[in-house]
Amino acid sequence: MKITTSLALAAAIAIPAVAAAQEVTLRLVSAFPENQVYVKRTLEWVEKVNKEGKGTLQLNFIGGPKAIPTFEVGNAVKTGVVDLALSTGAFYTNLMPEADALKLAEVSAAEQRRNGAHTLINKIWAEKANMVYLARVVEFTPFHLYLNKKIDKPDLTGLKLRITPVYRDFFQALGGSVMTTAPGEVYTALERGVIDGYGWPIHALFDLNWQEKTKFRVDPGFYNAEVSLIMNLDKSKALPVPAHDLLMRETLAYERQNDFWKTFNQEETRKQAQAGIQTIAFDAATSKAYVEKAREVGWAGAIKASPQYGMQLKKVLAP
Ligand code: 173
């Protein structure tokens, strides 16, 4: 037997054995602090995936912002420094402005899979950030403005507010001055009196102890908080089929748990009141105008930042 033939034969025999034993491990980071509810839920999910993925797929949680700083997580996924991340789009607008438009969704993640939004998001995410947009794991959650100074109308003149790109255009449109920080820096900023308030969802203040330093919540809320699992595109393409299928199945199953947020948000609202956070509410007409203003400046910003995709996103996210 010629050497080449025997090598080919050996390879033919070896391949199925190798493929069967091919367990892939993916590295996952979180752009949110580790003690936060998003991360806790994700770690429970990781445990389930690792149980079901024995021999196929394992997820290795590397850490939160101490491993990769919040605003660098997107780039770490894009370049393949890590394989997967839990993040919100506002943390990677440095890669593409479209990332921040997901907060403007008025249809559920489930509907986004039916109406073409999920496919459009994946097209943009692949093209602009070398990413796969796997699943949205936070929705049904408004953002609010939290303050330590009282206001009696939606005028933020003279107030210094902690933001991310989520809130920038809206708070500035109301006259506020703004300062961007990662969630991990808000407590200290409040403690030192560097800021008069901040934007944040209705939930998850308590994980970070912000209730200790927060006097008021402004109602109503606005937008739709988005946190998602994203993945490096090359890594996704290189996954063996069983690992890829499992990951798709598991991320979808995670997204399907989003009704969790509806009850959680009610509990969190109650907890805020118990902790002494007072609500600032406007009359019905002012409230309506406040929410409408948020929406209007949100989409105007998204369309201006992305003439290419802004309108297309609006058609499917807020039809
Ligand atoms: O306020 C933030 O840090 C932010 O942008 C955000 C986005 C989604 C969920 C929670 C916070």
CSV table of C-alpha atoms and ligand atoms in Angstrom, one decimal:
chain,number,residue,atom,x,y,z
A,1,MET,CA,0.0,0.0,0.0
A,2,LYS,CA,1.3,3.4,-0.9
A,3,ILE,CA,1.9,5.9,1.9
A,4,THR,CA,-0.5,8.4,0.5
A,5,THR,CA,-3.3,5.8,0.4
A,6,SER,CA,-2.7,4.6,3.9
A,7,LEU,CA,-2.7,8.2,5.2
A,8,ALA,CA,-6.0,8.9,3.4
A,9,LEU,CA,-7.4,5.7,4.9
A,10,ALA,CA,-6.2,6.6,8.4
A,11,ALA,CA,-7.7,10.0,8.0
A,12,ALA,CA,-11.0,8.6,6.8
A,13,ILE,CA,-11.2,6.3,9.8
A,14,ALA,CA,-10.0,9.0,12.2
A,15,ILE,CA,-12.4,11.8,11.2
A,16,PRO,CA,-15.7,10.4,12.5
A,17,ALA,CA,-14.1,9.6,15.8
A,18,VAL,CA,-12.7,13.1,16.1
A,19,ALA,CA,-16.0,14.7,15.2
A,20,ALA,CA,-17.9,12.7,17.7
A,21,ALA,CA,-15.6,13.8,20.5
A,22,GLN,CA,-15.6,17.4,19.4
A,23,GLU,CA,-16.8,19.4,22.4
A,24,VAL,CA,-16.5,23.2,21.9
A,25,THR,CA,-16.0,25.6,24.7
A,26,LEU,CA,-17.0,29.2,24.2
A,27,ARG,CA,-15.9,32.2,26.3
A,28,LEU,CA,-18.6,34.5,27.5
A,29,VAL,CA,-18.3,37.9,29.2
A,30,SER,CA,-20.9,40.3,30.6
A,31,ALA,CA,-20.9,44.0,30.1
A,32,PHE,CA,-23.0,44.4,33.2
A,33,PRO,CA,-21.6,43.9,36.7
A,34,GLU,CA,-21.4,40.4,38.0
A,35,ASN,CA,-23.8,40.8,40.9
A,36,GLN,CA,-26.5,42.1,38.7
A,37,VAL,CA,-29.8,40.2,38.0
A,38,TYR,CA,-29.0,39.9,34.3
A,39,VAL,CA,-25.8,38.1,35.0
A,40,LYS,CA,-27.3,35.9,37.7
A,41,ARG,CA,-30.0,34.8,35.3
A,42,THR,CA,-27.4,34.2,32.6
A,43,LEU,CA,-25.3,32.1,34.9
A,44,GLU,CA,-28.3,29.9,35.6
A,45,TRP,CA,-28.8,29.5,31.9
A,46,VAL,CA,-25.1,28.7,31.4
A,47,GLU,CA,-25.4,25.9,34.0
A,48,LYS,CA,-28.3,24.4,32.1
A,49,VAL,CA,-26.5,24.7,28.7
A,50,ASN,CA,-23.4,23.0,30.2
A,51,LYS,CA,-25.5,20.2,31.5
A,52,GLU,CA,-27.3,19.7,28.2
A,53,GLY,CA,-24.2,20.4,26.2
A,54,LYS,CA,-21.9,17.7,27.6
A,55,GLY,CA,-19.8,16.4,24.7
A,56,THR,CA,-21.1,19.2,22.4
A,57,LEU,CA,-20.9,22.7,23.8
A,58,GLN,CA,-19.7,24.2,27.0
A,59,LEU,CA,-19.9,27.9,28.0
A,60,ASN,CA,-17.1,29.4,30.1
A,61,PHE,CA,-18.1,32.6,31.9
A,62,ILE,CA,-15.0,34.7,32.1
A,63,GLY,CA,-16.5,37.6,34.1
A,64,GLY,CA,-18.0,41.1,34.1
A,65,PRO,CA,-16.5,44.5,33.5
A,66,LYS,CA,-13.4,43.6,35.5
A,67,ALA,CA,-12.5,41.2,32.8
A,68,ILE,CA,-13.5,43.4,29.9
A,69,PRO,CA,-14.6,47.0,30.6
A,70,THR,CA,-18.3,47.7,29.7
A,71,PHE,CA,-17.8,49.8,26.7
A,72,GLU,CA,-15.1,47.5,25.3
A,73,VAL,CA,-17.2,44.4,25.3
A,74,GLY,CA,-18.6,44.9,21.8
A,75,ASN,CA,-15.1,45.3,20.3
A,76,ALA,CA,-14.0,42.2,22.1
A,77,VAL,CA,-16.8,40.2,20.5
A,78,LYS,CA,-16.1,41.8,17.1
A,79,THR,CA,-12.4,40.9,17.1
A,80,GLY,CA,-12.9,37.5,18.7
A,81,VAL,CA,-11.1,38.2,22.0
A,82,VAL,CA,-14.2,36.6,23.5
A,83,ASP,CA,-16.8,34.5,21.7
A,84,LEU,CA,-20.0,35.6,23.4
A,85,ALA,CA,-21.2,38.5,25.4
A,86,LEU,CA,-24.2,39.7,27.4
A,87,SER,CA,-24.6,43.3,26.6
A,88,THR,CA,-27.0,46.1,25.6
A,89,GLY,CA,-26.5,47.8,22.3
A,90,ALA,CA,-25.9,51.2,24.0
A,91,PHE,CA,-22.5,49.8,25.1
A,92,TYR,CA,-21.2,49.2,21.6
A,93,THR,CA,-22.4,52.2,19.6
A,94,ASN,CA,-18.7,52.7,18.9
A,95,LEU,CA,-19.0,49.8,16.5
A,96,MET,CA,-22.3,50.8,14.9
A,97,PRO,CA,-24.9,53.4,15.8
A,98,GLU,CA,-27.7,51.0,15.0
A,99,ALA,CA,-26.9,49.0,18.2
A,100,ASP,CA,-28.8,51.6,20.2
A,101,ALA,CA,-32.0,51.4,18.2
A,102,LEU,CA,-33.1,48.1,19.8
A,103,LYS,CA,-34.3,50.2,22.8
A,104,LEU,CA,-37.0,51.7,20.5
A,105,ALA,CA,-38.6,48.3,19.8
A,106,GLU,CA,-42.4,48.4,20.3
A,107,VAL,CA,-42.8,44.8,19.3
A,108,SER,CA,-41.7,41.8,21.4
A,109,ALA,CA,-38.6,39.7,20.6
A,110,ALA,CA,-40.9,36.9,19.6
A,111,GLU,CA,-42.6,39.1,17.1
A,112,GLN,CA,-39.2,40.4,15.9
A,113,ARG,CA,-38.4,36.8,14.9
A,114,ARG,CA,-41.7,36.6,12.9
A,115,ASN,CA,-41.7,39.9,11.2
A,116,GLY,CA,-38.1,40.1,9.8
A,117,ALA,CA,-36.6,42.3,12.5
A,118,HIS,CA,-34.4,39.6,13.9
A,119,THR,CA,-33.1,38.8,10.4
A,120,LEU,CA,-32.5,42.5,9.6
A,121,ILE,CA,-30.7,42.9,12.9
A,122,ASN,CA,-28.5,40.0,12.1
A,123,LYS,CA,-27.7,41.4,8.6
A,124,ILE,CA,-26.6,44.7,10.1
A,125,TRP,CA,-24.8,43.1,13.1
A,126,ALA,CA,-22.8,40.8,10.7
A,127,GLU,CA,-22.0,43.5,8.3
A,128,LYS,CA,-21.0,46.2,10.7
A,129,ALA,CA,-19.7,44.4,13.8
A,130,ASN,CA,-18.8,40.9,12.7
A,131,MET,CA,-21.5,39.6,15.1
A,132,VAL,CA,-24.4,37.3,15.4
A,133,TYR,CA,-27.3,38.7,17.3
A,134,LEU,CA,-28.4,35.5,19.2
A,135,ALA,CA,-31.3,36.5,21.5
A,136,ARG,CA,-32.8,39.3,23.4
A,137,VAL,CA,-33.0,38.3,27.1
A,138,VAL,CA,-34.4,41.6,28.5
A,139,GLU,CA,-37.6,43.3,27.2
A,140,PHE,CA,-41.0,44.5,28.6
A,141,THR,CA,-39.0,46.9,30.7
A,142,PRO,CA,-39.2,50.7,30.6
A,143,PHE,CA,-36.3,53.1,31.4
A,144,HIS,CA,-36.8,55.9,33.9
A,145,LEU,CA,-35.1,59.0,35.0
A,146,TYR,CA,-34.0,58.8,38.7
A,147,LEU,CA,-33.3,62.1,40.5
A,148,ASN,CA,-32.0,63.5,43.7
A,149,LYS,CA,-33.5,66.9,43.0
A,150,LYS,CA,-37.2,67.5,42.6
A,151,ILE,CA,-38.7,68.7,39.4
A,152,ASP,CA,-42.4,69.6,38.7
A,153,LYS,CA,-42.2,69.6,34.9
A,154,PRO,CA,-40.1,67.7,32.3
A,155,ASP,CA,-37.4,70.4,32.3
A,156,LEU,CA,-33.9,69.1,33.2
A,157,THR,CA,-32.2,72.5,32.9
A,158,GLY,CA,-29.3,72.8,35.4
A,159,LEU,CA,-29.3,69.0,36.1
A,160,LYS,CA,-26.3,66.8,35.6
A,161,LEU,CA,-27.3,63.3,34.6
A,162,ARG,CA,-25.5,60.1,34.2
A,163,ILE,CA,-26.3,58.5,30.9
A,164,THR,CA,-25.4,56.0,28.3
A,165,PRO,CA,-26.3,56.5,24.6
A,166,VAL,CA,-29.8,55.2,25.5
A,167,TYR,CA,-30.8,58.5,27.2
A,168,ARG,CA,-28.5,61.1,25.6
A,169,ASP,CA,-30.8,62.7,23.0
A,170,PHE,CA,-33.9,62.6,25.2
A,171,PHE,CA,-32.3,64.1,28.3
A,172,GLN,CA,-30.5,66.7,26.3
A,173,ALA,CA,-33.7,67.6,24.5
A,174,LEU,CA,-35.2,68.3,27.9
A,175,GLY,CA,-32.3,70.6,28.7
A,176,GLY,CA,-30.2,68.3,30.9
A,177,SER,CA,-26.4,68.1,30.8
A,178,VAL,CA,-25.1,64.6,30.6
A,179,MET,CA,-22.2,62.4,31.5
A,180,THR,CA,-21.6,58.9,30.2
A,181,THR,CA,-20.6,56.2,32.7
A,182,ALA,CA,-20.8,52.4,32.9
A,183,PRO,CA,-23.2,51.1,35.5
A,184,GLY,CA,-20.3,50.2,37.7
A,185,GLU,CA,-19.5,53.9,38.2
A,186,VAL,CA,-23.0,55.2,39.1
A,187,TYR,CA,-22.9,54.5,42.8
A,188,THR,CA,-19.7,56.5,43.4
A,189,ALA,CA,-21.0,59.4,41.2
A,190,LEU,CA,-24.1,59.6,43.3
A,191,GLU,CA,-22.2,59.3,46.5
A,192,ARG,CA,-19.9,62.1,45.5
A,193,GLY,CA,-22.7,64.3,44.3
A,194,VAL,CA,-21.1,64.5,40.8
A,195,ILE,CA,-24.6,63.8,39.3
A,196,ASP,CA,-28.1,64.8,40.2
A,197,GLY,CA,-29.6,61.7,38.6
A,198,TYR,CA,-29.4,59.0,36.1
A,199,GLY,CA,-31.2,56.9,33.5
A,200,TRP,CA,-31.8,53.3,34.3
A,201,PRO,CA,-34.5,50.6,33.8
A,202,ILE,CA,-37.4,50.2,36.3
A,203,HIS,CA,-35.5,47.2,37.8
A,204,ALA,CA,-32.1,46.2,39.2
A,205,LEU,CA,-31.3,49.2,41.3
A,206,PHE,CA,-31.0,47.1,44.3
A,207,ASP,CA,-28.3,44.8,42.9
A,208,LEU,CA,-26.1,47.9,42.8
A,209,ASN,CA,-27.4,49.5,46.0
A,210,TRP,CA,-28.4,52.7,44.2
A,211,GLN,CA,-31.6,52.9,46.3
A,212,GLU,CA,-29.4,54.2,49.1
A,213,LYS,CA,-28.5,57.2,47.0
A,214,THR,CA,-31.8,57.8,45.1
A,215,LYS,CA,-34.6,60.1,46.2
A,216,PHE,CA,-37.0,60.2,43.2
A,217,ARG,CA,-38.1,58.2,40.2
A,218,VAL,CA,-39.8,60.2,37.4
A,219,ASP,CA,-42.8,58.5,35.9
A,220,PRO,CA,-43.8,57.4,33.3
A,221,GLY,CA,-41.0,55.3,31.9
A,222,PHE,CA,-40.0,55.3,28.3
A,223,TYR,CA,-38.4,52.9,25.7
A,224,ASN,CA,-37.8,49.2,26.1
A,225,ALA,CA,-34.7,48.1,27.8
A,226,GLU,CA,-32.7,45.7,25.7
A,227,VAL,CA,-30.1,43.2,26.8
A,228,SER,CA,-29.0,40.5,24.4
A,229,LEU,CA,-26.5,37.7,23.8
A,230,ILE,CA,-24.2,38.5,20.9
A,231,MET,CA,-21.5,36.3,19.3
A,232,ASN,CA,-18.4,36.6,17.1
A,233,LEU,CA,-19.5,35.8,13.6
A,234,ASP,CA,-16.4,33.8,12.6
A,235,LYS,CA,-16.7,31.7,15.7
A,236,SER,CA,-20.3,31.0,15.0
A,237,LYS,CA,-19.6,29.9,11.4
A,238,ALA,CA,-16.8,27.6,12.6
A,239,LEU,CA,-19.0,25.8,15.1
A,240,PRO,CA,-19.7,22.1,14.5
A,241,VAL,CA,-23.3,21.7,13.5
A,242,PRO,CA,-24.4,20.0,16.7
A,243,ALA,CA,-22.9,22.8,18.8
A,244,HIS,CA,-24.4,25.4,16.6
A,245,ASP,CA,-27.8,23.8,16.8
A,246,LEU,CA,-27.6,23.5,20.5
A,247,LEU,CA,-26.6,27.1,21.0
A,248,MET,CA,-29.5,28.4,18.8
A,249,ARG,CA,-31.9,26.2,20.7
A,250,GLU,CA,-30.7,27.3,24.1
A,251,THR,CA,-30.6,31.0,23.3
A,252,LEU,CA,-34.1,30.9,21.9
A,253,ALA,CA,-35.3,29.1,25.0
A,254,TYR,CA,-33.7,31.8,27.1
A,255,GLU,CA,-35.4,34.5,25.1
A,256,ARG,CA,-38.7,32.7,25.6
A,257,GLN,CA,-38.4,33.3,29.3
A,258,ASN,CA,-38.9,37.1,28.9
A,259,ASP,CA,-42.3,37.2,30.5
A,260,PHE,CA,-40.3,36.9,33.7
A,261,TRP,CA,-39.6,40.7,33.5
A,262,LYS,CA,-43.3,41.6,33.7
A,263,THR,CA,-43.8,40.3,37.2
A,264,PHE,CA,-40.2,41.1,38.3
A,265,ASN,CA,-40.8,44.8,37.3
A,266,GLN,CA,-43.9,45.0,39.4
A,267,GLU,CA,-42.1,43.6,42.4
A,268,GLU,CA,-39.2,46.0,41.8
A,269,THR,CA,-41.5,49.0,41.6
A,270,ARG,CA,-43.0,48.0,44.9
A,271,LYS,CA,-39.5,47.5,46.4
A,272,GLN,CA,-38.5,51.0,45.3
A,273,ALA,CA,-41.5,52.5,47.1
A,274,GLN,CA,-40.6,50.5,50.2
A,275,ALA,CA,-37.1,51.7,50.1
A,276,GLY,CA,-38.4,55.3,50.2
A,277,ILE,CA,-37.9,56.3,46.5
A,278,GLN,CA,-40.7,58.8,45.8
A,279,THR,CA,-42.3,59.1,42.4
A,280,ILE,CA,-42.5,62.3,40.5
A,281,ALA,CA,-45.5,62.1,38.2
A,282,PHE,CA,-46.8,64.5,35.6
A,283,ASP,CA,-50.4,65.1,34.5
A,284,ALA,CA,-51.8,62.9,31.8
A,285,ALA,CA,-51.1,65.3,28.9
A,286,THR,CA,-47.6,66.1,30.1
A,287,SER,CA,-46.8,62.4,30.6
A,288,LYS,CA,-48.0,61.6,27.1
A,289,ALA,CA,-45.9,64.4,25.6
A,290,TYR,CA,-42.9,63.2,27.6
A,291,VAL,CA,-43.1,59.7,26.2
A,292,GLU,CA,-43.8,60.9,22.7
A,293,LYS,CA,-40.8,63.2,22.9
A,294,ALA,CA,-38.6,60.3,23.9
A,295,ARG,CA,-39.8,58.3,21.0
A,296,GLU,CA,-39.5,61.2,18.5
A,297,VAL,CA,-35.9,62.1,19.5
A,298,GLY,CA,-35.0,58.5,19.7
A,299,TRP,CA,-36.0,57.7,16.1
A,300,ALA,CA,-34.7,61.0,14.8
A,301,GLY,CA,-31.3,60.2,16.3
A,302,ALA,CA,-31.4,56.6,15.0
A,303,ILE,CA,-32.3,57.7,11.5
A,304,LYS,CA,-29.7,60.5,11.5
A,305,ALA,CA,-27.0,58.2,12.8
A,306,SER,CA,-27.9,55.5,10.2
A,307,PRO,CA,-29.4,56.8,7.0
A,308,GLN,CA,-28.7,53.4,5.7
A,309,TYR,CA,-30.7,51.3,8.2
A,310,GLY,CA,-32.6,53.6,10.5
A,311,MET,CA,-35.9,53.7,8.6
A,312,GLN,CA,-35.7,50.0,7.9
A,313,LEU,CA,-35.3,49.3,11.6
A,314,LYS,CA,-38.2,51.5,12.4
A,315,LYS,CA,-40.5,49.7,10.0
A,316,VAL,CA,-40.0,46.4,11.8
A,317,LEU,CA,-39.3,47.5,15.4
A,318,ALA,CA,-42.0,50.1,15.7
A,319,PRO,CA,-44.5,49.5,12.9
B,1,173,O1,-28.3,52.7,31.8
B,1,173,C1,-27.6,51.8,31.2
B,1,173,O2,-26.5,51.5,31.6
B,1,173,C2,-28.1,51.2,30.0
B,1,173,O3,-27.9,51.7,28.9
B,1,173,C3,-28.9,50.0,30.1
B,1,173,C4,-29.4,49.4,29.0
B,1,173,C5,-30.2,48.2,29.2
B,1,173,C6,-30.4,47.7,30.4
B,1,173,C7,-29.9,48.3,31.5
B,1,173,C8,-29.1,49.4,31.4
